[in-house]
PDB file of C-alpha atoms in Angstrom:
ATOM      1  CA  MET E   1       0.373  -0.122  -0.210  1.00 69.00           C
ATOM      2  CA  ASP E   2       1.090   3.832  -1.014  1.00 80.00           C
ATOM      3  CA  PRO E   3       3.249   4.834   2.236  1.00 82.00           C
ATOM      4  CA  LEU E   4       0.691   8.497   2.111  1.00 84.00           C
ATOM      5  CA  ILE E   5      -2.512   6.267   2.317  1.00 87.00           C
ATOM      6  CA  LYS E   6      -1.051   3.822   4.980  1.00 87.00           C
ATOM      7  CA  SER E   7      -0.733   7.472   6.745  1.00 88.00           C
ATOM      8  CA  ALA E   8      -4.040   8.422   6.239  1.00 86.00           C
ATOM      9  CA  LYS E   9      -5.412   5.372   7.130  1.00 85.00           C
ATOM     10  CA  GLU E  10      -3.564   6.161  10.715  1.00 86.00           C
ATOM     11  CA  GLY E  11      -4.936   9.852  10.858  1.00 83.00           C
ATOM     12  CA  ASP E  12      -2.827  11.609   9.566  1.00 87.00           C
ATOM     13  CA  HIS E  13      -3.909  15.068   8.592  1.00 88.00           C
ATOM     14  CA  LEU E  14      -1.194  16.128   5.998  1.00 91.00           C
ATOM     15  CA  ALA E  15      -1.642  12.575   4.427  1.00 91.00           C
ATOM     16  CA  PHE E  16      -5.457  13.017   3.829  1.00 90.00           C
ATOM     17  CA  ALA E  17      -4.538  16.493   2.444  1.00 92.00           C
ATOM     18  CA  MET E  18      -2.257  15.686   0.155  1.00 93.00           C
ATOM     19  CA  LEU E  19      -3.902  12.568  -1.092  1.00 91.00           C
ATOM     20  CA  PHE E  20      -6.930  14.976  -1.629  1.00 93.00           C
ATOM     21  CA  LYS E  21      -4.892  17.356  -3.506  1.00 93.00           C
ATOM     22  CA  GLU E  22      -2.870  14.446  -5.850  1.00 93.00           C
ATOM     23  CA  ASN E  23      -6.749  13.514  -6.721  1.00 93.00           C
ATOM     24  CA  TYR E  24      -8.845  16.470  -6.818  1.00 95.00           C
ATOM     25  CA  PRO E  25      -8.537  17.585 -10.398  1.00 94.00           C
ATOM     26  CA  PHE E  26      -9.565  13.848 -11.183  1.00 95.00           C
ATOM     27  CA  LEU E  27     -12.298  13.916  -9.299  1.00 96.00           C
ATOM     28  CA  VAL E  28     -13.842  16.723 -10.528  1.00 95.00           C
ATOM     29  CA  LYS E  29     -13.143  16.131 -14.296  1.00 95.00           C
ATOM     30  CA  TYR E  30     -15.046  12.579 -13.545  1.00 96.00           C
ATOM     31  CA  LEU E  31     -17.980  14.427 -11.474  1.00 95.00           C
ATOM     32  CA  MET E  32     -18.277  17.322 -14.651  1.00 93.00           C
ATOM     33  CA  LYS E  33     -18.493  14.112 -17.021  1.00 93.00           C
ATOM     34  CA  ILE E  34     -21.605  12.904 -15.685  1.00 93.00           C
ATOM     35  CA  THR E  35     -23.167  15.919 -13.592  1.00 92.00           C
ATOM     36  CA  MET E  36     -22.522  18.126 -16.789  1.00 90.00           C
ATOM     37  CA  ASN E  37     -22.359  20.782 -14.422  1.00 88.00           C
ATOM     38  CA  PRO E  38     -19.056  22.498 -13.346  1.00 89.00           C
ATOM     39  CA  ASP E  39     -20.508  23.874 -10.074  1.00 89.00           C
ATOM     40  CA  ILE E  40     -22.431  20.845  -8.682  1.00 91.00           C
ATOM     41  CA  ALA E  41     -19.143  18.933  -9.478  1.00 93.00           C
ATOM     42  CA  GLU E  42     -16.907  20.942  -7.492  1.00 93.00           C
ATOM     43  CA  GLU E  43     -19.717  20.948  -4.609  1.00 93.00           C
ATOM     44  CA  LEU E  44     -19.814  16.910  -4.587  1.00 95.00           C
ATOM     45  CA  ALA E  45     -16.529  16.741  -5.002  1.00 95.00           C
ATOM     46  CA  GLN E  46     -16.545  18.025  -1.191  1.00 94.00           C
ATOM     47  CA  GLU E  47     -19.119  15.688  -0.708  1.00 94.00           C
ATOM     48  CA  THR E  48     -17.288  12.598  -1.754  1.00 95.00           C
ATOM     49  CA  MET E  49     -13.682  14.010   0.129  1.00 94.00           C
ATOM     50  CA  ALA E  50     -16.002  14.017   3.216  1.00 93.00           C
ATOM     51  CA  LYS E  51     -17.751  10.787   3.020  1.00 93.00           C
ATOM     52  CA  CYS E  52     -13.850   9.590   2.356  1.00 92.00           C
ATOM     53  CA  ILE E  53     -12.248  10.732   5.734  1.00 91.00           C
ATOM     54  CA  GLN E  54     -15.583   9.000   7.173  1.00 89.00           C
ATOM     55  CA  LYS E  55     -14.775   5.471   5.421  1.00 90.00           C
ATOM     56  CA  MET E  56     -10.896   5.273   5.002  1.00 89.00           C
ATOM     57  CA  HIS E  57     -11.068   2.526   7.131  1.00 87.00           C
ATOM     58  CA  LEU E  58     -13.076   0.820   4.887  1.00 89.00           C
ATOM     59  CA  TYR E  59     -10.248   1.281   2.077  1.00 89.00           C
ATOM     60  CA  ASN E  60      -8.673  -2.250   1.222  1.00 85.00           C
ATOM     61  CA  GLY E  61      -5.808  -1.151  -0.588  1.00 82.00           C
ATOM     62  CA  GLN E  62      -6.730  -3.800  -3.514  1.00 83.00           C
ATOM     63  CA  SER E  63      -8.348  -0.783  -6.004  1.00 86.00           C
ATOM     64  CA  LYS E  64      -6.693   2.286  -6.979  1.00 90.00           C
ATOM     65  CA  PHE E  65      -7.460   5.177  -4.235  1.00 91.00           C
ATOM     66  CA  SER E  66      -8.578   7.122  -7.528  1.00 92.00           C
ATOM     67  CA  THR E  67     -10.963   4.717  -8.452  1.00 93.00           C
ATOM     68  CA  TRP E  68     -11.903   4.322  -4.645  1.00 94.00           C
ATOM     69  CA  LEU E  69     -12.884   7.811  -5.245  1.00 94.00           C
ATOM     70  CA  ILE E  70     -14.689   7.778  -8.455  1.00 94.00           C
ATOM     71  CA  SER E  71     -17.186   5.069  -6.621  1.00 94.00           C
ATOM     72  CA  ILE E  72     -17.786   7.186  -3.745  1.00 95.00           C
ATOM     73  CA  ALA E  73     -18.007  10.012  -5.638  1.00 95.00           C
ATOM     74  CA  THR E  74     -21.056   8.189  -7.919  1.00 95.00           C
ATOM     75  CA  ASN E  75     -23.145   7.141  -5.169  1.00 93.00           C
ATOM     76  CA  ALA E  76     -23.076  10.269  -3.730  1.00 94.00           C
ATOM     77  CA  TYR E  77     -24.331  11.995  -7.067  1.00 93.00           C
ATOM     78  CA  ILE E  78     -27.014   8.834  -7.405  1.00 92.00           C
ATOM     79  CA  ASP E  79     -27.878   9.930  -3.938  1.00 91.00           C
ATOM     80  CA  GLN E  80     -28.348  13.634  -4.579  1.00 90.00           C
ATOM     81  CA  CYS E  81     -30.526  12.915  -7.924  1.00 88.00           C
ATOM     82  CA  ARG E  82     -32.861  10.897  -5.868  1.00 86.00           C
ATOM     83  CA  LYS E  83     -33.044  12.856  -2.961  1.00 85.00           C
ATOM     84  CA  GLN E  84     -33.790  15.793  -5.944  1.00 80.00           C
ATOM     85  CA  LYS E  85     -36.175  13.401  -6.871  1.00 76.00           C
ATOM     86  CA  ARG E  86     -38.200  13.048  -3.732  1.00 70.00           C
ATOM     87  CA  GLU E  87     -38.185  16.745  -3.153  1.00 67.00           C
ATOM     88  CA  ASN E  88     -39.551  17.269  -6.646  1.00 61.00           C
ATOM     89  CA  LYS E  89     -36.784  19.465  -7.086  1.00 57.00           C
ATOM     90  CA  TRP E  90     -35.707  17.860 -10.436  1.00 54.00           C
ATOM     91  CA  LYS E  91     -35.132  20.448 -13.393  1.00 56.00           C
ATOM     92  CA  GLY E  92     -35.690  18.831 -16.738  1.00 52.00           C
ATOM     93  CA  GLN E  93     -33.009  16.733 -18.297  1.00 50.00           C
ATOM     94  CA  GLU E  94     -32.359  19.586 -21.106  1.00 52.00           C
ATOM     95  CA  GLU E  95     -31.055  21.530 -18.327  1.00 63.00           C
ATOM     96  CA  VAL E  96     -28.680  19.585 -17.000  1.00 71.00           C
ATOM     97  CA  TYR E  97     -26.022  20.640 -20.172  1.00 77.00           C
ATOM     98  CA  ARG E  98     -26.430  24.119 -20.216  1.00 80.00           C
ATOM     99  CA  LYS E  99     -23.845  25.195 -17.996  1.00 80.00           C
ATOM    100  CA  LEU E 100     -20.836  22.987 -19.747  1.00 81.00           C
ATOM    101  CA  LYS E 101     -22.222  23.726 -22.954  1.00 80.00           C
ATOM    102  CA  TRP E 102     -21.539  27.655 -21.588  1.00 82.00           C
ATOM    103  CA  GLN E 103     -18.299  26.703 -20.420  1.00 79.00           C
ATOM    104  CA  PHE E 104     -17.616  25.129 -23.885  1.00 81.00           C
ATOM    105  CA  GLU E 105     -18.831  28.272 -25.399  1.00 79.00           C
ATOM    106  CA  SER E 106     -16.669  30.816 -23.102  1.00 81.00           C
ATOM    107  CA  ARG E 107     -13.451  28.694 -24.181  1.00 78.00           C
ATOM    108  CA  ASN E 108     -14.106  29.102 -27.823  1.00 74.00           C
ATOM    109  CA  GLU E 109     -14.661  25.298 -27.953  1.00 76.00           C
ATOM    110  CA  GLU E 110     -16.890  23.742 -30.093  1.00 77.00           C
ATOM    111  CA  TRP E 111     -19.573  22.282 -28.467  1.00 80.00           C
ATOM    112  CA  ASN E 112     -19.620  18.669 -29.091  1.00 79.00           C
ATOM    113  CA  ASP E 113     -23.435  16.666 -30.061  1.00 84.00           C
ATOM    114  CA  ALA E 114     -22.542  13.639 -28.420  1.00 85.00           C
ATOM    115  CA  LEU E 115     -22.356  15.241 -25.093  1.00 87.00           C
ATOM    116  CA  GLU E 116     -25.867  16.913 -25.730  1.00 87.00           C
ATOM    117  CA  ALA E 117     -26.881  13.303 -26.232  1.00 88.00           C
ATOM    118  CA  LEU E 118     -25.081  12.238 -23.568  1.00 90.00           C
ATOM    119  CA  GLY E 119     -26.915  14.855 -20.949  1.00 88.00           C
ATOM    120  CA  LYS E 120     -30.706  14.346 -22.149  1.00 87.00           C
ATOM    121  CA  LEU E 121     -29.999  10.756 -21.072  1.00 90.00           C
ATOM    122  CA  PRO E 122     -31.077   9.721 -17.565  1.00 90.00           C
ATOM    123  CA  VAL E 123     -28.577   9.895 -14.853  1.00 90.00           C
ATOM    124  CA  ASP E 124     -28.514   5.744 -13.778  1.00 91.00           C
ATOM    125  CA  VAL E 125     -27.675   5.669 -17.920  1.00 93.00           C
ATOM    126  CA  ARG E 126     -25.498   8.485 -18.372  1.00 93.00           C
ATOM    127  CA  VAL E 127     -23.092   7.138 -15.395  1.00 95.00           C
ATOM    128  CA  PRO E 128     -22.397   3.756 -16.685  1.00 95.00           C
ATOM    129  CA  ILE E 129     -22.085   4.622 -20.398  1.00 95.00           C
ATOM    130  CA  VAL E 130     -18.970   7.329 -18.798  1.00 95.00           C
ATOM    131  CA  LEU E 131     -17.686   4.594 -16.508  1.00 95.00           C
ATOM    132  CA  LYS E 132     -17.636   1.993 -19.203  1.00 95.00           C
ATOM    133  CA  HIS E 133     -16.182   3.717 -22.429  1.00 93.00           C
ATOM    134  CA  TYR E 134     -14.636   6.299 -21.023  1.00 94.00           C
ATOM    135  CA  TYR E 135     -12.770   5.040 -17.956  1.00 94.00           C
ATOM    136  CA  GLY E 136     -12.544   1.847 -18.817  1.00 93.00           C
ATOM    137  CA  TYR E 137     -14.282  -0.158 -16.075  1.00 93.00           C
ATOM    138  CA  SER E 138     -15.965  -3.384 -16.260  1.00 93.00           C
ATOM    139  CA  TYR E 139     -19.688  -3.748 -15.966  1.00 95.00           C
ATOM    140  CA  ASP E 140     -18.971  -6.259 -12.466  1.00 94.00           C
ATOM    141  CA  GLU E 141     -17.504  -3.182 -10.935  1.00 93.00           C
ATOM    142  CA  ILE E 142     -19.977  -0.456 -12.511  1.00 94.00           C
ATOM    143  CA  GLY E 143     -23.030  -3.021 -11.257  1.00 94.00           C
ATOM    144  CA  THR E 144     -20.995  -3.171  -7.550  1.00 92.00           C
ATOM    145  CA  TRP E 145     -20.985   0.107  -7.078  1.00 91.00           C
ATOM    146  CA  MET E 146     -23.973   1.590  -8.415  1.00 91.00           C
ATOM    147  CA  LYS E 147     -26.100  -1.707  -6.641  1.00 90.00           C
ATOM    148  CA  ILE E 148     -27.510  -3.054  -9.832  1.00 92.00           C
ATOM    149  CA  SER E 149     -26.292  -6.468 -11.696  1.00 93.00           C
ATOM    150  CA  SER E 150     -23.489  -6.149 -14.265  1.00 93.00           C
ATOM    151  CA  GLY E 151     -26.651  -7.398 -17.069  1.00 94.00           C
ATOM    152  CA  THR E 152     -28.459  -4.658 -15.554  1.00 94.00           C
ATOM    153  CA  VAL E 153     -25.422  -2.130 -16.683  1.00 94.00           C
ATOM    154  CA  LYS E 154     -24.600  -3.979 -19.639  1.00 95.00           C
ATOM    155  CA  SER E 155     -28.229  -3.498 -21.042  1.00 94.00           C
ATOM    156  CA  ARG E 156     -28.088   0.172 -19.506  1.00 95.00           C
ATOM    157  CA  VAL E 157     -24.834   0.840 -21.977  1.00 94.00           C
ATOM    158  CA  HIS E 158     -26.328  -0.707 -24.435  1.00 94.00           C
ATOM    159  CA  ASN E 159     -29.547   1.376 -24.714  1.00 93.00           C
ATOM    160  CA  GLY E 160     -27.717   4.423 -24.025  1.00 93.00           C
ATOM    161  CA  ILE E 161     -25.651   4.320 -27.203  1.00 93.00           C
ATOM    162  CA  LEU E 162     -28.640   3.376 -29.200  1.00 92.00           C
ATOM    163  CA  ALA E 163     -30.206   6.388 -28.026  1.00 92.00           C
ATOM    164  CA  VAL E 164     -26.843   8.366 -28.520  1.00 91.00           C
ATOM    165  CA  ARG E 165     -26.519   7.134 -32.166  1.00 90.00           C
ATOM    166  CA  ARG E 166     -30.556   8.128 -32.722  1.00 89.00           C
ATOM    167  CA  GLU E 167     -29.870  11.484 -31.473  1.00 86.00           C
ATOM    168  CA  LEU E 168     -26.535  11.974 -33.499  1.00 85.00           C
ATOM    169  CA  LYS E 169     -28.427  10.320 -36.763  1.00 81.00           C
ATOM    170  CA  LEU E 170     -25.929   7.452 -36.964  1.00 73.00           C
ATOM    171  CA  GLY E 171     -27.110   4.711 -39.159  1.00 67.00           C
ATOM    172  CA  GLU E 172     -30.691   6.150 -39.345  1.00 61.00           C
ATOM    173  CA  GLU E 173     -29.936   5.017 -43.382  1.00 53.00           C
ATOM    174  CA  THR E 174     -29.917   1.313 -42.329  1.00 50.00           C
ATOM    175  CA  GLU E 175     -32.565   1.777 -40.151  1.00 49.00           C
ATOM    176  CA  GLY E 176     -34.611   3.341 -42.597  1.00 48.00           C
ATOM    177  CA  ARG E 177     -33.938   0.812 -45.302  1.00 47.00           C
ATOM    178  CA  HIS E 178     -34.414  -2.380 -42.730  1.00 46.00           C
ATOM    179  CA  THR E 179     -38.061  -0.972 -41.712  1.00 42.00           C
ATOM    180  CA  ARG E 180     -38.818  -0.483 -45.738  1.00 44.00           C
ATOM    181  CA  LYS E 181     -37.776  -4.032 -46.138  1.00 44.00           C
ATOM    182  CA  ARG E 182     -39.987  -4.867 -43.056  1.00 45.00           C
ATOM    183  CA  LYS E 183     -42.805  -3.313 -44.528  1.00 43.00           C
ATOM    184  CA  THR E 184     -42.752  -5.243 -48.050  1.00 41.00           C
ATOM    185  CA  LYS E 185     -43.117  -8.733 -46.410  1.00 38.00           C
TER     186      LYS E 185
ATOM    187  CA  MET N   1     -29.929 -19.874 -45.276  1.00 42.00           C
ATOM    188  CA  VAL N   2     -26.261 -19.238 -46.038  1.00 41.00           C
ATOM    189  CA  LYS N   3     -27.243 -16.485 -47.566  1.00 44.00           C
ATOM    190  CA  LYS N   4     -30.076 -15.118 -44.714  1.00 45.00           C
ATOM    191  CA  GLN N   5     -27.007 -15.659 -42.064  1.00 44.00           C
ATOM    192  CA  LYS N   6     -25.084 -13.657 -44.250  1.00 46.00           C
ATOM    193  CA  VAL N   7     -26.969 -10.658 -44.163  1.00 45.00           C
ATOM    194  CA  VAL N   8     -27.602 -10.230 -40.543  1.00 46.00           C
ATOM    195  CA  ILE N   9     -23.797 -10.899 -39.940  1.00 47.00           C
ATOM    196  CA  LEU N  10     -23.313  -7.849 -42.071  1.00 49.00           C
ATOM    197  CA  GLY N  11     -26.285  -5.872 -40.664  1.00 57.00           C
ATOM    198  CA  ASN N  12     -24.513  -6.569 -37.171  1.00 67.00           C
ATOM    199  CA  GLU N  13     -21.044  -5.332 -38.141  1.00 69.00           C
ATOM    200  CA  LYS N  14     -22.602  -2.065 -39.557  1.00 68.00           C
ATOM    201  CA  GLN N  15     -24.521  -1.876 -36.041  1.00 69.00           C
ATOM    202  CA  ASN N  16     -21.358  -2.224 -34.542  1.00 81.00           C
ATOM    203  CA  LYS N  17     -19.934   0.473 -36.766  1.00 82.00           C
ATOM    204  CA  HIS N  18     -22.574   2.758 -35.337  1.00 81.00           C
ATOM    205  CA  ASP N  19     -21.997   2.048 -31.934  1.00 84.00           C
ATOM    206  CA  LEU N  20     -18.480   2.975 -32.348  1.00 89.00           C
ATOM    207  CA  ASP N  21     -18.787   5.814 -34.180  1.00 88.00           C
ATOM    208  CA  ALA N  22     -21.067   6.846 -31.141  1.00 88.00           C
ATOM    209  CA  ILE N  23     -18.491   5.634 -28.383  1.00 91.00           C
ATOM    210  CA  HIS N  24     -15.948   7.639 -30.613  1.00 92.00           C
ATOM    211  CA  LYS N  25     -17.755  10.809 -30.540  1.00 90.00           C
ATOM    212  CA  LEU N  26     -18.240  10.460 -26.713  1.00 91.00           C
ATOM    213  CA  GLN N  27     -15.253  10.024 -26.081  1.00 92.00           C
ATOM    214  CA  GLU N  28     -14.090  13.031 -28.053  1.00 90.00           C
ATOM    215  CA  GLY N  29     -16.452  15.131 -26.205  1.00 89.00           C
ATOM    216  CA  LEU N  30     -15.447  14.037 -22.955  1.00 91.00           C
ATOM    217  CA  GLY N  31     -12.076  14.253 -23.980  1.00 91.00           C
ATOM    218  CA  LYS N  32     -12.433  17.737 -24.256  1.00 89.00           C
ATOM    219  CA  VAL N  33     -13.890  18.093 -20.593  1.00 88.00           C
ATOM    220  CA  ASP N  34     -10.608  16.700 -19.396  1.00 89.00           C
ATOM    221  CA  GLN N  35      -8.610  19.545 -21.278  1.00 87.00           C
ATOM    222  CA  PHE N  36     -10.583  22.005 -19.002  1.00 86.00           C
ATOM    223  CA  PRO N  37      -8.371  23.745 -16.202  1.00 86.00           C
ATOM    224  CA  VAL N  38      -9.787  22.646 -12.689  1.00 87.00           C
ATOM    225  CA  TYR N  39      -8.419  25.407  -9.688  1.00 89.00           C
ATOM    226  CA  THR N  40      -7.088  22.897  -7.382  1.00 90.00           C
ATOM    227  CA  PRO N  41      -6.757  25.138  -3.797  1.00 91.00           C
ATOM    228  CA  ASP N  42      -3.712  25.022  -1.773  1.00 92.00           C
ATOM    229  CA  LEU N  43      -2.049  22.558   0.422  1.00 92.00           C
ATOM    230  CA  GLU N  44      -3.563  23.835   3.510  1.00 92.00           C
ATOM    231  CA  TRP N  45      -7.087  24.476   2.043  1.00 93.00           C
ATOM    232  CA  PHE N  46      -7.426  20.453   1.905  1.00 94.00           C
ATOM    233  CA  GLU N  47      -6.189  19.860   5.939  1.00 92.00           C
ATOM    234  CA  LYS N  48      -8.535  22.440   7.027  1.00 93.00           C
ATOM    235  CA  MET N  49     -11.423  20.878   5.530  1.00 92.00           C
ATOM    236  CA  VAL N  50      -9.729  17.103   6.390  1.00 92.00           C
ATOM    237  CA  LEU N  51      -9.572  18.452  10.451  1.00 93.00           C
ATOM    238  CA  THR N  52     -13.474  20.418  10.660  1.00 93.00           C
ATOM    239  CA  GLU N  53     -14.562  16.594   8.927  1.00 91.00           C
ATOM    240  CA  LYS N  54     -13.185  14.898  11.267  1.00 91.00           C
ATOM    241  CA  GLN N  55     -14.477  16.890  13.979  1.00 93.00           C
ATOM    242  CA  ASN N  56     -17.718  16.997  12.592  1.00 92.00           C
ATOM    243  CA  SER N  57     -17.843  13.247  12.191  1.00 89.00           C
ATOM    244  CA  ARG N  58     -16.915  13.181  15.807  1.00 91.00           C
ATOM    245  CA  LYS N  59     -19.491  15.676  16.893  1.00 95.00           C
ATOM    246  CA  LYS N  60     -21.858  13.649  15.191  1.00 93.00           C
ATOM    247  CA  PHE N  61     -20.754  10.379  16.455  1.00 92.00           C
ATOM    248  CA  VAL N  62     -21.415  11.705  20.392  1.00 96.00           C
ATOM    249  CA  LYS N  63     -24.232  13.210  19.889  1.00 97.00           C
ATOM    250  CA  GLU N  64     -25.928   9.819  18.235  1.00 96.00           C
ATOM    251  CA  LEU N  65     -24.262   7.834  20.795  1.00 97.00           C
ATOM    252  CA  SER N  66     -26.166   9.937  23.738  1.00 97.00           C
ATOM    253  CA  LEU N  67     -29.212   9.956  21.506  1.00 97.00           C
ATOM    254  CA  PHE N  68     -29.354   6.019  21.386  1.00 97.00           C
ATOM    255  CA  LEU N  69     -28.037   5.218  25.237  1.00 97.00           C
ATOM    256  CA  MET N  70     -31.089   7.818  26.161  1.00 97.00           C
ATOM    257  CA  ILE N  71     -33.584   6.169  24.170  1.00 97.00           C
ATOM    258  CA  ALA N  72     -32.316   2.765  25.009  1.00 96.00           C
ATOM    259  CA  LEU N  73     -33.029   3.749  28.603  1.00 96.00           C
ATOM    260  CA  PHE N  74     -35.783   5.287  28.248  1.00 95.00           C
ATOM    261  CA  ILE N  75     -37.318   1.964  26.721  1.00 91.00           C
ATOM    262  CA  LEU N  76     -35.838  -0.518  28.994  1.00 92.00           C
ATOM    263  CA  SER N  77     -37.283   1.439  31.927  1.00 93.00           C
ATOM    264  CA  GLY N  78     -40.358   1.316  30.695  1.00 89.00           C
ATOM    265  CA  ILE N  79     -40.035  -2.007  30.247  1.00 87.00           C
ATOM    266  CA  ILE N  80     -39.046  -2.869  33.271  1.00 91.00           C
ATOM    267  CA  VAL N  81     -41.869  -0.594  35.330  1.00 89.00           C
ATOM    268  CA  SER N  82     -44.490  -2.661  33.469  1.00 87.00           C
ATOM    269  CA  PHE N  83     -43.017  -5.866  33.764  1.00 87.00           C
ATOM    270  CA  TYR N  84     -43.436  -5.202  37.690  1.00 90.00           C
ATOM    271  CA  GLN N  85     -46.762  -3.199  37.582  1.00 89.00           C
ATOM    272  CA  MET N  86     -48.739  -4.149  34.720  1.00 87.00           C
ATOM    273  CA  PRO N  87     -47.511  -7.660  33.649  1.00 88.00           C
ATOM    274  CA  VAL N  88     -50.256  -7.482  30.788  1.00 89.00           C
ATOM    275  CA  VAL N  89     -48.929  -3.975  29.277  1.00 87.00           C
ATOM    276  CA  PHE N  90     -45.608  -6.477  28.916  1.00 87.00           C
ATOM    277  CA  ILE N  91     -46.752  -9.173  27.204  1.00 90.00           C
ATOM    278  CA  LEU N  92     -48.795  -7.056  25.070  1.00 90.00           C
ATOM    279  CA  ILE N  93     -45.144  -5.176  23.956  1.00 87.00           C
ATOM    280  CA  GLN N  94     -43.355  -8.608  23.707  1.00 89.00           C
ATOM    281  CA  LEU N  95     -46.190  -9.147  21.626  1.00 92.00           C
ATOM    282  CA  ILE N  96     -46.499  -6.141  19.223  1.00 93.00           C
ATOM    283  CA  THR N  97     -42.877  -5.323  18.760  1.00 91.00           C
ATOM    284  CA  PRO N  98     -41.874  -8.436  16.743  1.00 93.00           C
ATOM    285  CA  ILE N  99     -44.896  -8.002  14.433  1.00 95.00           C
ATOM    286  CA  PHE N 100     -43.820  -4.177  14.204  1.00 94.00           C
ATOM    287  CA  ILE N 101     -40.304  -5.157  13.479  1.00 94.00           C
ATOM    288  CA  GLY N 102     -41.655  -7.664  10.431  1.00 94.00           C
ATOM    289  CA  TYR N 103     -44.069  -5.601   9.041  1.00 94.00           C
ATOM    290  CA  TYR N 104     -42.126  -2.459   8.844  1.00 93.00           C
ATOM    291  CA  THR N 105     -39.024  -4.472   7.477  1.00 92.00           C
ATOM    292  CA  LEU N 106     -41.331  -6.191   4.920  1.00 92.00           C
ATOM    293  CA  THR N 107     -42.893  -2.755   3.733  1.00 90.00           C
ATOM    294  CA  ARG N 108     -39.220  -1.259   3.524  1.00 87.00           C
ATOM    295  CA  PHE N 109     -38.336  -4.029   1.473  1.00 85.00           C
ATOM    296  CA  ASN N 110     -41.018  -3.844  -1.142  1.00 83.00           C
ATOM    297  CA  LYS N 111     -39.884   0.267  -1.372  1.00 78.00           C
ATOM    298  CA  LYS N 112     -36.618  -0.740  -2.294  1.00 71.00           C
ATOM    299  CA  VAL N 113     -37.384  -3.464  -4.712  1.00 71.00           C
ATOM    300  CA  LYS N 114     -39.793  -0.587  -6.343  1.00 68.00           C
ATOM    301  CA  ILE N 115     -37.098   1.793  -6.229  1.00 61.00           C
ATOM    302  CA  ASN N 116     -34.651  -0.327  -8.272  1.00 59.00           C
ATOM    303  CA  GLU N 117     -37.317  -1.410 -10.587  1.00 60.00           C
TER     304      GLU N 117
END
């Protein structure tokens, strides 16, 4: 185990601070991808670090520290979404990516339509897509973090990619041809 | 039969290609997010945050423990009093408690299953 992690587990404040400083940009960028909102990402990063301090004794060092942070952050975001849904504070899906789009524009960066399509997906589909196809985690790992079976993760990712394809109008020609064929039968 | 299979395979290949195109576009967009600069506070800020969080969790632990002990003491004294003064009430409590726990667990479990569905 990394000596820094070992010291943090023993209660060393400085070791904790160094670990967090090292992983902070990675954590915020991950949260920006799943929340599509830089402000919420920073807020959740702090919540994740707070949970990490409370749960440090549970970290066994089998996975990377950054992976462990991602699993805690994922749960924190899903919990926040459930809470908002329960309190009827849920804003429309369309509003989700607006802040990220604004940040792209302010940096004179071209907005990516795939990100817009991703933002229109529900949270429980968006999160596994990012984890699987950007970070390369396995269906089993994602399933464990989200407390669902790996089969459910697989079908959510598959359906999500289909939705993104539809939004990007990829493969509409072939789909159209298939339906035309079916009509003649 | 063979011809049909070929059509299916070609169709699947095309579908897979479109899937890969979509994934590639997603990766491209998400990659751009990674290039955004993120302001990282200094080490002192993180150290302060760790200390505050540890203090808060200690306070929370003490608060929860004292609340738990108070409630436990209240329930226990109630049970002892009822055992010596009103045995009928004591028996009723003994009967109602497991029924309530069973009912509560079952409804909670059903609610959880519904949320996951």
